[in-house]
CSV table of C-alpha atoms in Angstrom, one decimal:
chain,number,residue,atom,x,y,z
O,1,UNK,CA,166.6,152.3,4.7
O,2,UNK,CA,166.9,152.8,8.5
O,3,UNK,CA,164.0,152.3,10.9
O,4,UNK,CA,164.0,156.1,11.5
O,5,UNK,CA,163.7,156.7,7.7
O,6,UNK,CA,160.8,154.2,7.5
O,7,UNK,CA,159.1,155.9,10.4
O,8,UNK,CA,159.5,159.3,8.8
O,9,UNK,CA,158.0,157.9,5.5
O,10,UNK,CA,155.0,156.4,7.5
O,11,UNK,CA,154.4,159.7,9.3
O,12,UNK,CA,154.6,161.7,6.0
O,13,UNK,CA,152.1,159.3,4.4
O,14,UNK,CA,149.8,159.4,7.4
O,15,UNK,CA,149.8,163.1,7.5
O,16,UNK,CA,149.3,163.6,3.8
O,17,UNK,CA,146.4,161.1,3.5
O,18,UNK,CA,144.9,161.4,7.0
O,19,UNK,CA,145.4,157.7,7.4
O,20,UNK,CA,146.3,155.8,10.6
O,21,UNK,CA,149.6,154.0,10.0
O,22,UNK,CA,149.9,152.5,13.5
O,23,UNK,CA,149.7,149.0,12.3
O,24,UNK,CA,152.6,149.5,9.9
O,25,UNK,CA,154.6,151.3,12.7
O,26,UNK,CA,154.0,148.3,14.9
O,27,UNK,CA,155.0,146.0,12.0
O,28,UNK,CA,158.3,147.9,11.6
O,29,UNK,CA,159.0,147.9,15.4
O,30,UNK,CA,158.2,144.2,15.7
O,31,UNK,CA,160.1,143.0,12.6
O,32,UNK,CA,162.4,145.5,10.9
O,33,UNK,CA,163.6,142.8,8.5
O,34,UNK,CA,160.0,141.7,7.7
O,35,UNK,CA,159.0,145.3,7.3
O,36,UNK,CA,161.8,146.0,4.9
O,37,UNK,CA,160.6,143.1,2.7
O,38,UNK,CA,157.1,144.6,2.9
O,39,UNK,CA,158.5,148.1,2.0
O,40,UNK,CA,160.1,146.5,-1.1
O,41,UNK,CA,156.7,145.1,-2.0
O,42,UNK,CA,154.8,148.4,-1.7
O,43,UNK,CA,155.7,149.8,-5.2
O,44,UNK,CA,154.0,146.7,-6.8
O,45,UNK,CA,150.8,147.7,-5.1
O,46,UNK,CA,150.9,151.1,-6.9
O,47,UNK,CA,152.2,149.8,-10.2
O,48,UNK,CA,150.4,151.1,-13.3
O,49,UNK,CA,152.0,150.7,-16.7
O,50,UNK,CA,149.4,149.4,-19.3
O,51,UNK,CA,146.0,150.2,-17.7
O,52,UNK,CA,144.4,153.6,-18.2
O,53,UNK,CA,144.1,155.6,-15.0
O,54,UNK,CA,140.3,155.0,-14.9
O,55,UNK,CA,140.6,151.3,-15.4
O,56,UNK,CA,143.3,151.0,-12.8
O,57,UNK,CA,141.3,153.0,-10.1
O,58,UNK,CA,138.0,151.3,-10.9
O,59,UNK,CA,139.7,148.0,-10.5
O,60,UNK,CA,141.5,149.1,-7.3
O,61,UNK,CA,138.3,150.5,-5.7
O,62,UNK,CA,136.3,147.5,-6.7
O,63,UNK,CA,138.8,145.1,-5.1
O,64,UNK,CA,139.2,147.3,-2.0
O,65,UNK,CA,135.5,147.1,-1.4
O,66,UNK,CA,135.8,143.3,-1.3
O,67,UNK,CA,138.9,143.2,0.9
O,68,UNK,CA,138.4,146.1,3.3
O,69,UNK,CA,136.1,147.4,6.1
O,70,UNK,CA,136.4,151.0,5.2
O,71,UNK,CA,139.7,152.7,6.3
O,72,UNK,CA,141.8,151.4,3.4
O,73,UNK,CA,138.9,152.1,1.0
O,74,UNK,CA,138.8,155.7,2.3
O,75,UNK,CA,142.5,155.9,1.7
O,76,UNK,CA,142.2,154.7,-1.9
O,77,UNK,CA,139.4,157.1,-2.5
O,78,UNK,CA,141.7,159.9,-1.5
O,79,UNK,CA,144.5,158.5,-3.7
O,80,UNK,CA,142.2,158.1,-6.7
O,81,UNK,CA,141.0,161.7,-6.4
O,82,UNK,CA,144.5,162.9,-6.0
O,83,UNK,CA,145.5,160.9,-9.1
O,84,UNK,CA,142.8,162.9,-11.1
O,85,UNK,CA,139.9,160.5,-11.1
O,86,UNK,CA,136.6,162.5,-11.3
O,87,UNK,CA,134.4,162.5,-8.2
O,88,UNK,CA,131.4,161.1,-10.0
O,89,UNK,CA,133.4,158.1,-11.2
O,90,UNK,CA,134.7,157.4,-7.7
O,91,UNK,CA,131.1,157.8,-6.3
O,92,UNK,CA,129.8,155.4,-8.9
O,93,UNK,CA,132.4,152.8,-7.8
O,94,UNK,CA,131.3,153.2,-4.2
O,95,UNK,CA,127.7,152.7,-5.2
O,96,UNK,CA,128.3,149.3,-6.7
O,97,UNK,CA,129.3,150.3,-10.2
O,98,UNK,CA,125.8,150.4,-11.7
O,99,UNK,CA,126.2,154.1,-12.8
O,100,UNK,CA,129.6,153.5,-14.5
O,101,UNK,CA,129.9,153.7,-18.3
O,102,UNK,CA,129.4,150.2,-19.7
O,103,UNK,CA,133.1,149.5,-20.3
O,104,UNK,CA,134.0,150.5,-16.7
O,105,UNK,CA,131.1,148.7,-15.3
O,106,UNK,CA,132.5,145.5,-16.9
O,107,UNK,CA,135.9,146.3,-15.3
O,108,UNK,CA,134.3,146.9,-11.9
O,109,UNK,CA,132.3,143.6,-12.2
O,110,UNK,CA,135.4,141.7,-13.4
O,111,UNK,CA,137.7,143.1,-10.6
O,112,UNK,CA,135.0,142.3,-8.0
O,113,UNK,CA,134.6,138.8,-9.2
O,114,UNK,CA,138.4,138.3,-9.3
O,115,UNK,CA,138.8,139.7,-5.8
O,116,UNK,CA,135.9,137.5,-4.5
O,117,UNK,CA,137.4,134.4,-6.1
O,118,UNK,CA,134.1,133.9,-8.0
O,119,UNK,CA,133.7,132.3,-11.4
O,120,UNK,CA,133.7,134.8,-14.2
O,121,UNK,CA,130.6,135.0,-16.3
O,122,UNK,CA,131.5,133.9,-19.8
O,123,UNK,CA,129.9,136.9,-21.4
O,124,UNK,CA,131.8,139.2,-19.1
O,125,UNK,CA,135.0,137.3,-19.9
O,126,UNK,CA,134.4,137.9,-23.6
O,127,UNK,CA,133.8,141.7,-23.1
O,128,UNK,CA,137.0,141.9,-20.9
O,129,UNK,CA,139.0,140.0,-23.6
O,130,UNK,CA,137.7,142.6,-26.1
O,131,UNK,CA,138.7,145.5,-23.8
O,132,UNK,CA,142.0,144.4,-22.4
O,133,UNK,CA,145.1,142.8,-23.8
O,134,UNK,CA,147.2,140.2,-21.9
O,135,UNK,CA,149.5,142.8,-20.4
O,136,UNK,CA,146.5,144.8,-19.1
O,137,UNK,CA,144.9,141.7,-17.7
O,138,UNK,CA,148.1,140.8,-15.8
O,139,UNK,CA,148.3,144.4,-14.5
O,140,UNK,CA,144.6,144.3,-13.4
O,141,UNK,CA,145.4,141.0,-11.6
O,142,UNK,CA,148.3,142.6,-9.7
O,143,UNK,CA,146.1,145.6,-8.9
O,144,UNK,CA,143.3,143.4,-7.5
O,145,UNK,CA,145.7,141.0,-5.7
O,146,UNK,CA,147.7,143.7,-4.0
O,147,UNK,CA,144.5,145.5,-2.8
O,148,UNK,CA,144.0,142.8,-0.2
O,149,UNK,CA,147.5,142.9,1.3
O,150,UNK,CA,147.1,145.9,3.5
O,151,UNK,CA,143.6,145.0,5.0
O,152,UNK,CA,144.8,141.4,5.5
O,153,UNK,CA,147.8,142.5,7.6
O,154,UNK,CA,145.6,144.9,9.6
O,155,UNK,CA,143.1,142.1,10.4
O,156,UNK,CA,145.8,139.7,11.3
O,157,UNK,CA,147.3,142.3,13.7
O,158,UNK,CA,143.9,142.9,15.3
O,159,UNK,CA,143.5,146.4,14.0
O,160,UNK,CA,140.2,145.6,12.3
O,161,UNK,CA,138.1,143.8,14.8
O,162,UNK,CA,134.8,144.1,12.8
O,163,UNK,CA,133.7,145.8,9.7
O,164,UNK,CA,132.4,149.3,10.2
O,165,UNK,CA,130.9,151.8,7.8
O,166,UNK,CA,132.8,155.0,7.3
O,167,UNK,CA,131.8,158.2,5.6
O,168,UNK,CA,133.6,158.4,2.3
O,169,UNK,CA,135.1,161.8,2.1
O,170,UNK,CA,135.4,163.3,-1.4
O,171,UNK,CA,138.1,165.8,-0.4
O,172,UNK,CA,141.5,164.8,-1.7
């Protein structure tokens, strides 16, 4: 893909999701070869094959709350709503997961612990084992791991100087 095509894709994404893509434009301008490798990675960050839509987005939103200062979380809220996740479920995730149904609360807590590099409570581990098979656990791991890539790049580039609270919009 050419630099111009990448820029067009970034502009389209930015416009659609009302998300500032300047850090990725700068990445592209500074290192076209590096950006191409990053662009090849991007589909992995959206991969969902074995997880239900709800489990995927609860995992992604939980992990994003650990990794991000707000803007990427806002983006993922928009994407979850666009994917068909109900607003009350998204709102429950943003409020720490306590109002989620029990099975999704376990997913939220597990994804948060994985994203935070914390030890997993053995009882939670048992409930997750009962809920997810090996393929689903791998996919959840990919979901959680890739959530931190974008905010990490932004921080390294100086686009996120300090964490700030943002209003979470529920308009997709």
